């Protein structure tokens, strides 16, 4: 990708000073960006390749995320990393030595440098274990196949509905009023084969629909519902985290339902993306159930069946994936029985919105004269 114009700190509104009282800030879900950010090409000198034309970039181990964080120009590098991830959807890093603590530092920094609302913090999953220190200093969350076997995981609730692997496609915590911007996963223990993860380009799927249909979708919102986590919590002997704000003042209480625009703007790129997903979106608002089923089925099919908009990552020990939940769906592949463990850091972004002036990715790239 060719470097384009320089991003300056003027692109990001300063973080508001937190009030001294308990009064909430006016809009804790609003991005601080005043306009899209530009990629400056600072990471292009590291060995890399684009995974597919549509989505994904993979870096070799000469780029160490730990080294980026300790560089003298760490902020410039991490800012460029944020823009790169938001443009390519997902970025992979092989052979990483980054520690769980540094993953948290990077997860915080990447959002702060790309305009995340000051009130957004690390994601606290509603079915995370009760750990007292989690309230103030969330740690990386450990992923483990064991939890799936005890009755956890997004695919379990669908057991009576479908055995298709595609039921697990989702965007992280889209059922929250303020969902995730970036997620990062490092796998440390993995099966000999299996456990791959797939991503799909939710910008690119808009080009598979007629402009008039996308225009119609832009008038709609949909319900993202994860009430099934109450049952999952019971299966795991836990309780839904309704006792604290789950990373943003707008994410609290026992309801795990949010309503979001079907097409949202990614503030980092200024491009629009489809924002429903197979896992959590089961009802479009203000249309009949039949219409909702028909449209959601079509939108699911368009993501699941367009393989040229997807990429599949085979993990190795020390691999890291960093993705933008605003413009991708992802799904694990549950085709293994051995142990699989890793560390995950997921952060919250802004409340989803649609800027009517935002472009499709294909239009944006054409205007820039860039291939990706
Ligand atoms: Fe996920």
Tab-separated table of C-alpha atoms and ligand atoms in Angstrom:
chain	number	residue	atom	x	y	z
A	1	UNK	CA	0.000	0.000	0.000
A	2	UNK	CA	1.455	3.346	-0.986
A	3	UNK	CA	1.858	5.918	1.768
A	4	UNK	CA	-0.611	8.765	1.594
A	5	UNK	CA	-0.894	12.061	3.429
A	6	UNK	CA	0.487	12.488	6.922
A	7	UNK	CA	-1.796	12.115	9.907
A	8	UNK	CA	-1.385	14.753	12.544
A	9	UNK	CA	-2.605	14.883	16.089
A	10	UNK	CA	-4.972	17.623	14.893
A	11	UNK	CA	-7.129	14.816	13.461
A	12	UNK	CA	-8.034	13.711	16.964
A	13	UNK	CA	-9.962	15.860	19.380
A	14	UNK	CA	-8.275	15.996	22.776
A	15	UNK	CA	-9.653	13.665	25.419
A	16	UNK	CA	-12.093	15.608	27.604
A	17	UNK	CA	-10.986	16.292	31.143
A	18	UNK	CA	-12.823	13.855	33.371
A	19	UNK	CA	-15.269	15.610	35.709
A	20	UNK	CA	-14.442	15.494	39.395
A	21	UNK	CA	-17.980	14.458	40.346
A	22	UNK	CA	-19.819	11.276	39.359
A	23	UNK	CA	-21.650	13.167	36.589
A	24	UNK	CA	-21.203	11.390	33.269
A	25	UNK	CA	-19.653	13.118	30.266
A	26	UNK	CA	-22.168	14.177	27.624
A	27	UNK	CA	-21.434	11.506	25.041
A	28	UNK	CA	-19.263	8.637	26.252
A	29	UNK	CA	-19.842	6.738	22.993
A	30	UNK	CA	-18.546	9.333	20.512
A	31	UNK	CA	-15.301	8.927	18.566
A	32	UNK	CA	-12.787	11.756	19.072
A	33	UNK	CA	-11.777	11.699	15.407
A	34	UNK	CA	-12.626	14.739	13.319
A	35	UNK	CA	-12.081	12.830	10.082
A	36	UNK	CA	-10.518	9.670	8.661
A	37	UNK	CA	-6.875	8.906	9.425
A	38	UNK	CA	-4.242	8.303	6.764
A	39	UNK	CA	-1.751	5.462	6.604
A	40	UNK	CA	1.799	6.751	6.524
A	41	UNK	CA	3.462	3.490	5.464
A	42	UNK	CA	5.707	3.298	8.542
A	43	UNK	CA	5.316	-0.486	8.761
A	44	UNK	CA	5.896	-1.219	5.077
A	45	UNK	CA	9.645	-1.728	5.524
A	46	UNK	CA	9.034	-4.899	7.554
A	47	UNK	CA	8.748	-8.190	5.683
A	48	UNK	CA	5.079	-8.772	4.882
A	49	UNK	CA	2.514	-9.900	2.338
A	50	UNK	CA	-1.161	-9.217	1.772
A	51	UNK	CA	-3.108	-12.391	2.647
A	52	UNK	CA	-5.758	-11.845	-0.054
A	53	UNK	CA	-6.498	-8.768	-2.166
A	54	UNK	CA	-9.581	-8.039	-0.016
A	55	UNK	CA	-8.459	-8.686	3.537
A	56	UNK	CA	-5.487	-9.396	5.777
A	57	UNK	CA	-1.789	-8.616	5.939
A	58	UNK	CA	0.801	-10.911	7.484
A	59	UNK	CA	4.112	-9.756	8.953
A	60	UNK	CA	7.123	-12.009	9.516
A	61	UNK	CA	8.842	-12.114	12.899
A	62	UNK	CA	11.289	-9.289	12.067
A	63	UNK	CA	8.425	-7.061	13.214
A	64	UNK	CA	8.048	-7.593	16.971
A	65	UNK	CA	5.055	-5.848	18.542
A	66	UNK	CA	7.036	-5.627	21.785
A	67	UNK	CA	9.750	-3.667	19.946
A	68	UNK	CA	7.208	-1.277	18.402
A	69	UNK	CA	6.018	-0.396	21.895
A	70	UNK	CA	9.508	0.426	23.119
A	71	UNK	CA	10.553	2.402	20.020
A	72	UNK	CA	11.362	6.085	20.347
A	73	UNK	CA	8.540	6.802	17.871
A	74	UNK	CA	6.140	4.251	19.372
A	75	UNK	CA	3.114	6.543	19.089
A	76	UNK	CA	3.645	7.115	15.360
A	77	UNK	CA	4.124	3.381	14.764
A	78	UNK	CA	1.101	2.324	16.822
A	79	UNK	CA	-1.046	5.007	15.170
A	80	UNK	CA	-0.072	3.678	11.763
A	81	UNK	CA	-0.741	0.136	12.948
A	82	UNK	CA	-4.294	1.161	13.923
A	83	UNK	CA	-4.927	2.601	10.475
A	84	UNK	CA	-3.426	-0.441	8.762
A	85	UNK	CA	-5.624	-2.827	10.777
A	86	UNK	CA	-8.739	-0.764	10.064
A	87	UNK	CA	-7.935	-0.767	6.327
A	88	UNK	CA	-6.944	-4.446	5.972
A	89	UNK	CA	-9.498	-5.716	8.529
A	90	UNK	CA	-7.036	-8.085	10.195
A	91	UNK	CA	-3.249	-8.127	10.502
A	92	UNK	CA	-1.210	-11.201	11.505
A	93	UNK	CA	2.206	-11.329	13.181
A	94	UNK	CA	4.304	-14.496	13.323
A	95	UNK	CA	6.687	-15.560	16.083
A	96	UNK	CA	5.841	-12.843	18.605
A	97	UNK	CA	7.383	-12.524	22.066
A	98	UNK	CA	4.864	-9.948	23.346
A	99	UNK	CA	3.755	-10.574	26.965
A	100	UNK	CA	0.116	-10.454	28.139
A	101	UNK	CA	0.878	-7.176	29.956
A	102	UNK	CA	2.271	-5.604	26.777
A	103	UNK	CA	-0.741	-6.862	24.820
A	104	UNK	CA	-2.864	-4.810	27.208
A	105	UNK	CA	-0.623	-1.777	26.731
A	106	UNK	CA	-0.873	-2.107	22.949
A	107	UNK	CA	-4.646	-2.681	23.056
A	108	UNK	CA	-5.102	0.510	25.074
A	109	UNK	CA	-2.701	2.587	23.016
A	110	UNK	CA	-4.020	1.588	19.598
A	111	UNK	CA	-7.478	2.911	20.442
A	112	UNK	CA	-6.278	6.012	22.257
A	113	UNK	CA	-4.211	6.979	19.203
A	114	UNK	CA	-7.104	6.394	16.814
A	115	UNK	CA	-9.749	8.490	18.557
A	116	UNK	CA	-11.459	5.986	20.846
A	117	UNK	CA	-13.847	7.830	23.245
A	118	UNK	CA	-12.048	8.678	26.467
A	119	UNK	CA	-14.726	6.725	28.358
A	120	UNK	CA	-14.049	3.487	26.453
A	121	UNK	CA	-11.729	1.031	28.114
A	122	UNK	CA	-10.850	-2.631	27.810
A	123	UNK	CA	-13.755	-4.938	27.108
A	124	UNK	CA	-15.166	-6.822	30.084
A	125	UNK	CA	-17.085	-9.776	28.751
A	126	UNK	CA	-20.460	-10.339	30.478
A	127	UNK	CA	-19.496	-13.932	31.250
A	128	UNK	CA	-15.995	-13.275	32.484
A	129	UNK	CA	-14.914	-14.750	35.802
A	130	UNK	CA	-15.395	-12.651	38.930
A	131	UNK	CA	-11.921	-11.368	39.644
A	132	UNK	CA	-11.876	-8.393	42.042
A	133	UNK	CA	-8.988	-6.649	40.291
A	134	UNK	CA	-10.746	-6.931	36.928
A	135	UNK	CA	-12.907	-3.922	37.772
A	136	UNK	CA	-10.033	-1.482	37.749
A	137	UNK	CA	-7.266	-3.244	35.904
A	138	UNK	CA	-8.680	-5.707	33.409
A	139	UNK	CA	-6.210	-8.366	32.359
A	140	UNK	CA	-6.003	-10.216	29.100
A	141	UNK	CA	-8.670	-12.899	28.918
A	142	UNK	CA	-7.476	-16.435	28.500
A	143	UNK	CA	-9.155	-18.386	25.721
A	144	UNK	CA	-9.466	-22.095	26.208
A	145	UNK	CA	-11.181	-25.003	24.498
A	146	UNK	CA	-12.078	-26.313	27.955
A	147	UNK	CA	-14.726	-23.636	28.385
A	148	UNK	CA	-16.425	-24.673	25.147
A	149	UNK	CA	-16.625	-28.225	26.449
A	150	UNK	CA	-18.298	-27.085	29.684
A	151	UNK	CA	-21.125	-25.433	27.775
A	152	UNK	CA	-19.635	-22.062	26.958
A	153	UNK	CA	-19.102	-20.309	23.662
A	154	UNK	CA	-21.221	-18.671	21.048
A	155	UNK	CA	-21.953	-21.824	19.037
A	156	UNK	CA	-23.520	-23.710	21.970
A	157	UNK	CA	-26.746	-21.757	22.020
A	158	UNK	CA	-27.309	-22.739	18.414
A	159	UNK	CA	-27.039	-26.454	19.114
A	160	UNK	CA	-30.739	-27.054	18.585
A	161	UNK	CA	-30.812	-24.942	15.441
A	162	UNK	CA	-27.872	-25.869	13.314
A	163	UNK	CA	-24.756	-28.001	13.160
A	164	UNK	CA	-23.173	-25.772	10.539
A	165	UNK	CA	-19.779	-24.343	11.420
A	166	UNK	CA	-20.949	-21.002	10.027
A	167	UNK	CA	-23.208	-20.288	13.045
A	168	UNK	CA	-20.235	-18.927	14.945
A	169	UNK	CA	-19.441	-15.958	12.650
A	170	UNK	CA	-19.613	-12.792	14.762
A	171	UNK	CA	-18.172	-9.411	15.643
A	172	UNK	CA	-16.984	-9.126	19.255
A	173	UNK	CA	-19.591	-7.985	21.820
A	174	UNK	CA	-21.800	-6.357	19.181
A	175	UNK	CA	-24.663	-6.837	21.685
A	176	UNK	CA	-23.215	-4.022	23.820
A	177	UNK	CA	-24.246	-0.385	23.242
A	178	UNK	CA	-20.555	0.356	22.745
A	179	UNK	CA	-19.038	-2.688	21.031
A	180	UNK	CA	-15.405	-3.560	20.440
A	181	UNK	CA	-13.118	-1.651	18.100
A	182	UNK	CA	-9.973	-3.814	18.134
A	183	UNK	CA	-9.326	-7.349	19.364
A	184	UNK	CA	-6.002	-9.100	19.657
A	185	UNK	CA	-5.344	-12.800	20.165
A	186	UNK	CA	-2.095	-14.638	20.739
A	187	UNK	CA	-2.173	-18.417	20.681
A	188	UNK	CA	0.386	-20.181	22.869
A	189	UNK	CA	-0.789	-23.810	22.928
A	190	UNK	CA	-2.421	-25.256	19.849
A	191	UNK	CA	-3.465	-28.568	18.345
A	192	UNK	CA	-1.313	-30.275	15.716
A	193	UNK	CA	-3.961	-29.363	13.135
A	194	UNK	CA	-7.218	-27.445	13.359
A	195	UNK	CA	-8.452	-24.432	15.298
A	196	UNK	CA	-7.938	-22.009	12.417
A	197	UNK	CA	-9.733	-18.655	12.532
A	198	UNK	CA	-11.496	-17.012	9.579
A	199	UNK	CA	-12.302	-13.362	8.918
A	200	UNK	CA	-14.569	-11.748	6.332
A	201	UNK	CA	-14.333	-8.232	4.910
A	202	UNK	CA	-17.548	-6.429	5.911
A	203	UNK	CA	-16.586	-3.388	3.803
A	204	UNK	CA	-16.253	-5.481	0.663
A	205	UNK	CA	-19.612	-7.234	0.963
A	206	UNK	CA	-21.326	-3.915	0.203
A	207	UNK	CA	-19.984	-4.191	-3.363
A	208	UNK	CA	-21.964	-7.430	-3.818
A	209	UNK	CA	-25.241	-5.540	-3.373
A	210	UNK	CA	-26.925	-3.023	-5.620
A	211	UNK	CA	-26.480	0.615	-4.540
A	212	UNK	CA	-30.237	1.034	-4.055
A	213	UNK	CA	-30.371	-1.963	-1.707
A	214	UNK	CA	-27.455	-0.605	0.339
A	215	UNK	CA	-29.298	2.735	0.443
A	216	UNK	CA	-32.306	0.922	1.904
A	217	UNK	CA	-30.136	-0.885	4.461
A	218	UNK	CA	-28.743	2.489	5.516
A	219	UNK	CA	-32.231	3.427	6.777
A	220	UNK	CA	-32.423	0.387	9.087
A	221	UNK	CA	-31.240	-0.647	12.515
A	222	UNK	CA	-31.061	-4.155	13.942
A	223	UNK	CA	-31.165	-5.801	17.323
A	224	UNK	CA	-27.989	-7.528	18.532
A	225	UNK	CA	-28.983	-9.969	21.240
A	226	UNK	CA	-26.812	-12.081	23.549
A	227	UNK	CA	-29.367	-12.904	26.227
A	228	UNK	CA	-28.273	-16.533	25.789
A	229	UNK	CA	-25.227	-15.635	27.881
A	230	UNK	CA	-27.472	-15.743	30.976
A	231	UNK	CA	-27.954	-19.464	30.321
A	232	UNK	CA	-24.285	-19.913	29.510
A	233	UNK	CA	-23.307	-18.225	32.771
A	234	UNK	CA	-25.563	-20.653	34.627
A	235	UNK	CA	-23.958	-23.612	32.806
A	236	UNK	CA	-20.540	-22.377	33.878
A	237	UNK	CA	-21.561	-21.615	37.470
A	238	UNK	CA	-21.058	-17.878	36.885
A	239	UNK	CA	-23.248	-14.794	36.805
A	240	UNK	CA	-23.563	-12.200	34.063
A	241	UNK	CA	-21.425	-9.155	34.928
A	242	UNK	CA	-24.261	-6.723	35.639
A	243	UNK	CA	-22.549	-5.331	38.747
A	244	UNK	CA	-20.085	-3.061	36.917
A	245	UNK	CA	-19.754	-0.952	33.788
A	246	UNK	CA	-18.405	-3.335	31.179
A	247	UNK	CA	-15.742	-0.997	29.814
A	248	UNK	CA	-17.954	2.020	29.021
A	249	UNK	CA	-20.693	3.827	31.015
A	250	UNK	CA	-23.178	2.820	28.279
A	251	UNK	CA	-22.474	-0.908	28.823
A	252	UNK	CA	-24.129	-1.834	32.091
A	253	UNK	CA	-27.044	-3.755	33.562
A	254	UNK	CA	-28.265	-7.259	32.912
A	255	UNK	CA	-29.723	-6.663	29.430
A	256	UNK	CA	-27.418	-7.906	26.693
A	257	UNK	CA	-29.325	-6.305	23.833
A	258	UNK	CA	-28.341	-3.308	21.699
A	259	UNK	CA	-29.725	-1.698	18.549
A	260	UNK	CA	-27.229	-0.562	15.920
A	261	UNK	CA	-27.352	0.789	12.360
A	262	UNK	CA	-27.058	-2.023	9.804
A	263	UNK	CA	-24.467	-0.017	7.908
A	264	UNK	CA	-21.922	1.775	10.092
A	265	UNK	CA	-19.009	4.074	9.430
A	266	UNK	CA	-15.545	3.124	10.616
A	267	UNK	CA	-14.232	6.492	11.866
A	268	UNK	CA	-10.595	5.481	11.319
A	269	UNK	CA	-10.985	4.919	7.561
A	270	UNK	CA	-14.204	6.822	6.894
A	271	UNK	CA	-15.452	3.735	5.019
A	272	UNK	CA	-18.812	2.101	5.613
A	273	UNK	CA	-19.302	-1.539	6.503
A	274	UNK	CA	-22.083	-4.048	7.063
A	275	UNK	CA	-22.727	-4.292	10.798
A	276	UNK	CA	-24.952	-7.275	11.442
A	277	UNK	CA	-23.504	-10.677	12.211
A	278	UNK	CA	-24.599	-14.288	12.222
A	279	UNK	CA	-23.979	-14.825	15.930
A	280	UNK	CA	-25.794	-11.919	17.555
A	281	UNK	CA	-28.151	-10.277	15.023
A	282	UNK	CA	-31.477	-12.040	14.655
A	283	UNK	CA	-33.995	-9.226	14.154
A	284	UNK	CA	-34.110	-6.102	12.018
A	285	UNK	CA	-36.109	-3.330	13.701
A	286	UNK	CA	-39.402	-1.933	12.362
A	287	UNK	CA	-39.979	-4.459	9.582
A	288	UNK	CA	-42.034	-7.665	9.683
A	289	UNK	CA	-40.407	-10.815	11.013
A	290	UNK	CA	-40.627	-12.335	7.520
A	291	UNK	CA	-38.807	-9.378	5.996
A	292	UNK	CA	-36.249	-9.425	8.793
A	293	UNK	CA	-35.586	-13.158	8.314
A	294	UNK	CA	-35.291	-12.778	4.553
A	295	UNK	CA	-32.899	-9.822	4.677
A	296	UNK	CA	-30.716	-11.242	7.459
A	297	UNK	CA	-30.533	-14.571	5.662
A	298	UNK	CA	-29.358	-12.768	2.514
A	299	UNK	CA	-26.774	-10.719	4.448
A	300	UNK	CA	-25.471	-13.848	6.172
A	301	UNK	CA	-25.230	-15.699	2.871
A	302	UNK	CA	-23.363	-12.853	1.238
A	303	UNK	CA	-20.690	-12.993	3.963
A	304	UNK	CA	-20.496	-16.756	4.285
A	305	UNK	CA	-20.382	-17.651	0.577
A	306	UNK	CA	-18.048	-15.006	-0.854
A	307	UNK	CA	-14.744	-16.768	-0.192
A	308	UNK	CA	-12.812	-14.066	-2.043
A	309	UNK	CA	-13.742	-11.677	0.782
A	310	UNK	CA	-12.463	-14.053	3.462
A	311	UNK	CA	-9.120	-15.165	4.808
A	312	UNK	CA	-8.225	-18.134	6.967
A	313	UNK	CA	-5.333	-18.093	9.413
A	314	UNK	CA	-3.433	-21.158	10.508
A	315	UNK	CA	-2.008	-20.424	13.943
A	316	UNK	CA	1.524	-21.249	15.016
A	317	UNK	CA	2.919	-20.900	18.521
A	318	UNK	CA	3.492	-17.180	19.104
A	319	UNK	CA	1.196	-16.014	16.299
A	320	UNK	CA	-0.794	-12.846	16.979
A	321	UNK	CA	-3.879	-11.635	15.125
A	322	UNK	CA	-5.101	-8.053	15.530
A	323	UNK	CA	-8.418	-7.137	13.923
A	324	UNK	CA	-11.027	-4.399	13.678
A	325	UNK	CA	-14.489	-5.599	14.741
A	326	UNK	CA	-16.182	-2.633	13.042
A	327	UNK	CA	-15.429	-3.895	9.556
A	328	UNK	CA	-14.959	-7.678	9.860
A	329	UNK	CA	-16.678	-10.791	11.131
A	330	UNK	CA	-14.610	-13.682	12.433
A	331	UNK	CA	-15.164	-17.287	13.374
A	332	UNK	CA	-13.115	-19.949	15.079
A	333	UNK	CA	-13.101	-23.452	13.622
A	334	UNK	CA	-14.064	-26.100	16.183
A	335	UNK	CA	-12.406	-29.098	14.547
A	336	UNK	CA	-9.996	-30.234	17.261
A	337	UNK	CA	-10.143	-31.920	20.641
A	338	UNK	CA	-6.667	-31.162	21.985
A	339	UNK	CA	-5.778	-28.245	24.236
A	340	UNK	CA	-5.788	-24.779	22.661
A	341	UNK	CA	-4.904	-21.774	24.808
A	342	UNK	CA	-4.073	-18.172	24.261
A	343	UNK	CA	-4.340	-14.613	25.536
A	344	UNK	CA	-6.885	-12.136	24.244
A	345	UNK	CA	-7.112	-8.376	24.659
A	346	UNK	CA	-10.243	-6.714	23.357
A	347	UNK	CA	-11.115	-3.044	23.689
A	348	UNK	CA	-14.216	-0.911	23.225
A	349	UNK	CA	-14.561	1.780	20.583
A	350	UNK	CA	-17.398	4.192	19.837
A	351	UNK	CA	-21.169	3.700	19.685
A	352	UNK	CA	-21.879	2.615	16.087
A	353	UNK	CA	-23.126	5.386	13.795
A	354	UNK	CA	-23.553	6.004	10.081
A	355	UNK	CA	-22.073	9.125	8.550
A	356	UNK	CA	-24.101	9.595	5.343
A	357	UNK	CA	-21.037	11.042	3.621
A	358	UNK	CA	-18.909	7.924	4.220
A	359	UNK	CA	-17.773	5.904	1.208
A	360	UNK	CA	-17.483	2.257	0.294
A	361	UNK	CA	-13.934	0.934	0.626
A	362	UNK	CA	-13.733	0.420	-3.138
A	363	UNK	CA	-14.632	4.073	-3.738
A	364	UNK	CA	-12.171	5.261	-1.113
A	365	UNK	CA	-9.299	3.233	-2.563
A	366	UNK	CA	-10.132	4.420	-6.079
A	367	UNK	CA	-10.027	8.058	-4.953
A	368	UNK	CA	-6.689	7.499	-3.207
A	369	UNK	CA	-5.257	5.587	-6.171
A	370	UNK	CA	-4.332	2.703	-3.864
A	371	UNK	CA	-4.807	-1.018	-4.421
A	372	UNK	CA	-5.384	-1.668	-0.692
B	1	LIG	FE1	-14.691	-13.274	18.866
